[in-house]
């Protein structure tokens, strides 16, 4: 009896020792995960920056792993046509801007809530030569009355009208009802002119203050058809 009791006590001691060792290992492993990791080099296809809840805030990804940007439940475009890059998401989990690039150029944007981009920097390359065609900054305030999905659905419906003249008339009438604003471009255009370019609500150019290809500074005032009505110097 005494021998069996001593044997059981020894077994219990061994079991307790094993448990202590395991708990110590688990604790050290947990504490180690709290430490910052340092890498000299890392290969990765996608990195998600997330909240504790698991909600994604930022995605860094290659072309095939970049998620589709979604606003108001509508997929804006296939990222495989634009990526790789970075996408930023707002508190609702909707795309709110980002940076994408490729042979076509590069694009960095910041979006209005429930709307499209209001400020962006963009470089567009020529499809054939790949040389820079346009490069600069855009300010494009969006509608306060209509969300982007409503505007897109209306334009899809209008563009589906078979009669092109009726379609264009309906489009102009709809655009007049949108609480949109004038647009600004600062940079180099496709004519190699560098300067400040202002557009009306229909995106028609209305003022150009620029330096042309000969190095001359000019200011042009244009009507809604694009015709120059006054220039400086005359």
PDB file of C-alpha atoms in Angstrom, residues 115-220:
ATOM      1  CA  UNK A 115     -19.358  59.381 -53.526  1.00  0.00           C
ATOM      2  CA  UNK A 116     -16.508  59.326 -56.001  1.00  0.00           C
ATOM      3  CA  UNK A 117     -13.062  60.909 -55.692  1.00  0.00           C
ATOM      4  CA  UNK A 118     -12.898  64.611 -54.850  1.00  0.00           C
ATOM      5  CA  UNK A 119      -9.132  65.002 -54.946  1.00  0.00           C
ATOM      6  CA  UNK A 120      -6.692  62.931 -56.967  1.00  0.00           C
ATOM      7  CA  UNK A 121      -3.227  62.938 -58.461  1.00  0.00           C
ATOM      8  CA  UNK A 122      -2.897  61.092 -61.740  1.00  0.00           C
ATOM      9  CA  UNK A 123      -0.416  60.180 -64.458  1.00  0.00           C
ATOM     10  CA  UNK A 124      -1.807  58.749 -67.707  1.00  0.00           C
ATOM     11  CA  UNK A 125       0.552  57.240 -70.275  1.00  0.00           C
ATOM     12  CA  UNK A 126      -0.050  56.983 -73.999  1.00  0.00           C
ATOM     13  CA  UNK A 127      -1.329  53.495 -74.875  1.00  0.00           C
ATOM     14  CA  UNK A 128       1.172  52.978 -77.686  1.00  0.00           C
ATOM     15  CA  UNK A 129       4.315  54.881 -76.718  1.00  0.00           C
ATOM     16  CA  UNK A 130       3.812  54.617 -72.915  1.00  0.00           C
ATOM     17  CA  UNK A 131       5.085  58.194 -72.678  1.00  0.00           C
ATOM     18  CA  UNK A 132       3.335  60.484 -70.198  1.00  0.00           C
ATOM     19  CA  UNK A 133       0.291  62.065 -71.859  1.00  0.00           C
ATOM     20  CA  UNK A 134      -1.171  63.869 -68.836  1.00  0.00           C
ATOM     21  CA  UNK A 135       0.080  64.402 -65.308  1.00  0.00           C
ATOM     22  CA  UNK A 136      -1.283  66.553 -62.537  1.00  0.00           C
ATOM     23  CA  UNK A 137      -3.752  67.208 -59.738  1.00  0.00           C
ATOM     24  CA  UNK A 138      -7.542  67.237 -60.005  1.00  0.00           C
ATOM     25  CA  UNK A 139     -10.090  68.793 -57.649  1.00  0.00           C
ATOM     26  CA  UNK A 140     -13.523  67.387 -58.496  1.00  0.00           C
ATOM     27  CA  UNK A 141     -16.198  68.071 -55.829  1.00  0.00           C
ATOM     28  CA  UNK A 142     -19.069  65.605 -56.077  1.00  0.00           C
ATOM     29  CA  UNK A 143     -22.834  65.896 -55.720  1.00  0.00           C
ATOM     30  CA  UNK A 144     -24.327  66.388 -52.251  1.00  0.00           C
ATOM     31  CA  UNK A 145     -27.780  65.260 -53.420  1.00  0.00           C
ATOM     32  CA  UNK A 146     -26.956  62.007 -55.190  1.00  0.00           C
ATOM     33  CA  UNK A 147     -24.750  59.115 -54.125  1.00  0.00           C
ATOM     34  CA  UNK A 148     -22.445  57.553 -56.702  1.00  0.00           C
ATOM     35  CA  UNK A 149     -24.547  54.413 -57.144  1.00  0.00           C
ATOM     36  CA  UNK A 150     -27.664  56.463 -58.003  1.00  0.00           C
ATOM     37  CA  UNK A 151     -25.731  58.541 -60.526  1.00  0.00           C
ATOM     38  CA  UNK A 152     -24.159  55.453 -62.110  1.00  0.00           C
ATOM     39  CA  UNK A 153     -27.503  53.635 -62.433  1.00  0.00           C
ATOM     40  CA  UNK A 154     -29.149  56.678 -64.006  1.00  0.00           C
ATOM     41  CA  UNK A 155     -26.298  57.113 -66.497  1.00  0.00           C
ATOM     42  CA  UNK A 156     -26.396  53.379 -67.327  1.00  0.00           C
ATOM     43  CA  UNK A 157     -30.096  53.721 -68.082  1.00  0.00           C
ATOM     44  CA  UNK A 158     -29.585  56.852 -70.171  1.00  0.00           C
ATOM     45  CA  UNK A 159     -26.685  55.352 -72.144  1.00  0.00           C
ATOM     46  CA  UNK A 160     -28.895  52.372 -73.011  1.00  0.00           C
ATOM     47  CA  UNK A 161     -31.314  54.590 -74.981  1.00  0.00           C
ATOM     48  CA  UNK A 162     -30.927  53.506 -78.658  1.00  0.00           C
ATOM     49  CA  UNK A 163     -31.485  57.000 -80.072  1.00  0.00           C
ATOM     50  CA  UNK A 164     -28.124  58.716 -79.542  1.00  0.00           C
ATOM     51  CA  UNK A 165     -29.598  62.214 -79.805  1.00  0.00           C
ATOM     52  CA  UNK A 166     -32.276  61.466 -77.201  1.00  0.00           C
ATOM     53  CA  UNK A 167     -29.630  59.785 -75.032  1.00  0.00           C
ATOM     54  CA  UNK A 168     -27.397  62.858 -75.150  1.00  0.00           C
ATOM     55  CA  UNK A 169     -30.301  65.183 -74.357  1.00  0.00           C
ATOM     56  CA  UNK A 170     -31.390  63.040 -71.417  1.00  0.00           C
ATOM     57  CA  UNK A 171     -27.822  62.888 -70.144  1.00  0.00           C
ATOM     58  CA  UNK A 172     -27.417  66.680 -70.266  1.00  0.00           C
ATOM     59  CA  UNK A 173     -30.743  67.183 -68.506  1.00  0.00           C
ATOM     60  CA  UNK A 174     -29.820  64.727 -65.761  1.00  0.00           C
ATOM     61  CA  UNK A 175     -26.378  66.237 -65.253  1.00  0.00           C
ATOM     62  CA  UNK A 176     -28.002  69.663 -64.821  1.00  0.00           C
ATOM     63  CA  UNK A 177     -30.040  68.314 -61.888  1.00  0.00           C
ATOM     64  CA  UNK A 178     -26.975  66.997 -60.080  1.00  0.00           C
ATOM     65  CA  UNK A 179     -25.546  69.269 -57.432  1.00  0.00           C
ATOM     66  CA  UNK A 180     -22.068  68.992 -58.929  1.00  0.00           C
ATOM     67  CA  UNK A 181     -19.368  71.627 -58.921  1.00  0.00           C
ATOM     68  CA  UNK A 182     -16.728  73.066 -61.184  1.00  0.00           C
ATOM     69  CA  UNK A 183     -13.538  71.079 -61.613  1.00  0.00           C
ATOM     70  CA  UNK A 184      -9.902  72.114 -61.457  1.00  0.00           C
ATOM     71  CA  UNK A 185      -6.842  70.578 -63.100  1.00  0.00           C
ATOM     72  CA  UNK A 186      -3.278  71.686 -62.434  1.00  0.00           C
ATOM     73  CA  UNK A 187      -0.592  70.012 -64.497  1.00  0.00           C
ATOM     74  CA  UNK A 188       0.394  68.937 -68.012  1.00  0.00           C
ATOM     75  CA  UNK A 189      -2.321  68.146 -70.572  1.00  0.00           C
ATOM     76  CA  UNK A 190      -2.189  66.096 -73.794  1.00  0.00           C
ATOM     77  CA  UNK A 191      -1.137  69.177 -75.770  1.00  0.00           C
ATOM     78  CA  UNK A 192       2.015  69.517 -73.637  1.00  0.00           C
ATOM     79  CA  UNK A 193       0.583  72.701 -72.117  1.00  0.00           C
ATOM     80  CA  UNK A 194       1.353  73.153 -68.416  1.00  0.00           C
ATOM     81  CA  UNK A 195      -0.829  75.286 -66.197  1.00  0.00           C
ATOM     82  CA  UNK A 196      -4.198  75.808 -64.503  1.00  0.00           C
ATOM     83  CA  UNK A 197      -7.350  74.560 -66.263  1.00  0.00           C
ATOM     84  CA  UNK A 198     -10.910  75.234 -65.026  1.00  0.00           C
ATOM     85  CA  UNK A 199     -14.050  73.346 -66.124  1.00  0.00           C
ATOM     86  CA  UNK A 200     -17.767  73.981 -65.648  1.00  0.00           C
ATOM     87  CA  UNK A 201     -20.325  71.529 -64.201  1.00  0.00           C
ATOM     88  CA  UNK A 202     -20.559  69.763 -67.573  1.00  0.00           C
ATOM     89  CA  UNK A 203     -16.753  69.353 -67.621  1.00  0.00           C
ATOM     90  CA  UNK A 204     -16.431  71.846 -70.486  1.00  0.00           C
ATOM     91  CA  UNK A 205     -13.119  73.799 -70.330  1.00  0.00           C
ATOM     92  CA  UNK A 206     -13.825  77.443 -69.480  1.00  0.00           C
ATOM     93  CA  UNK A 207     -10.479  78.969 -68.513  1.00  0.00           C
ATOM     94  CA  UNK A 208      -6.845  78.116 -69.220  1.00  0.00           C
ATOM     95  CA  UNK A 209      -3.843  79.860 -67.664  1.00  0.00           C
ATOM     96  CA  UNK A 210      -0.874  78.018 -69.083  1.00  0.00           C
ATOM     97  CA  UNK A 211       2.513  77.968 -70.772  1.00  0.00           C
ATOM     98  CA  UNK A 212       2.372  76.528 -74.293  1.00  0.00           C
ATOM     99  CA  UNK A 213       4.952  74.380 -76.095  1.00  0.00           C
ATOM    100  CA  UNK A 214       6.838  77.455 -77.298  1.00  0.00           C
ATOM    101  CA  UNK A 215       7.295  78.718 -73.738  1.00  0.00           C
ATOM    102  CA  UNK A 216       4.749  81.541 -74.032  1.00  0.00           C
ATOM    103  CA  UNK A 217       2.376  82.256 -71.136  1.00  0.00           C
ATOM    104  CA  UNK A 218      -1.305  82.625 -72.079  1.00  0.00           C
ATOM    105  CA  UNK A 219      -4.753  82.968 -70.527  1.00  0.00           C
ATOM    106  CA  UNK A 220      -7.757  81.812 -72.563  1.00  0.00           C
TER     107      UNK A 220
END
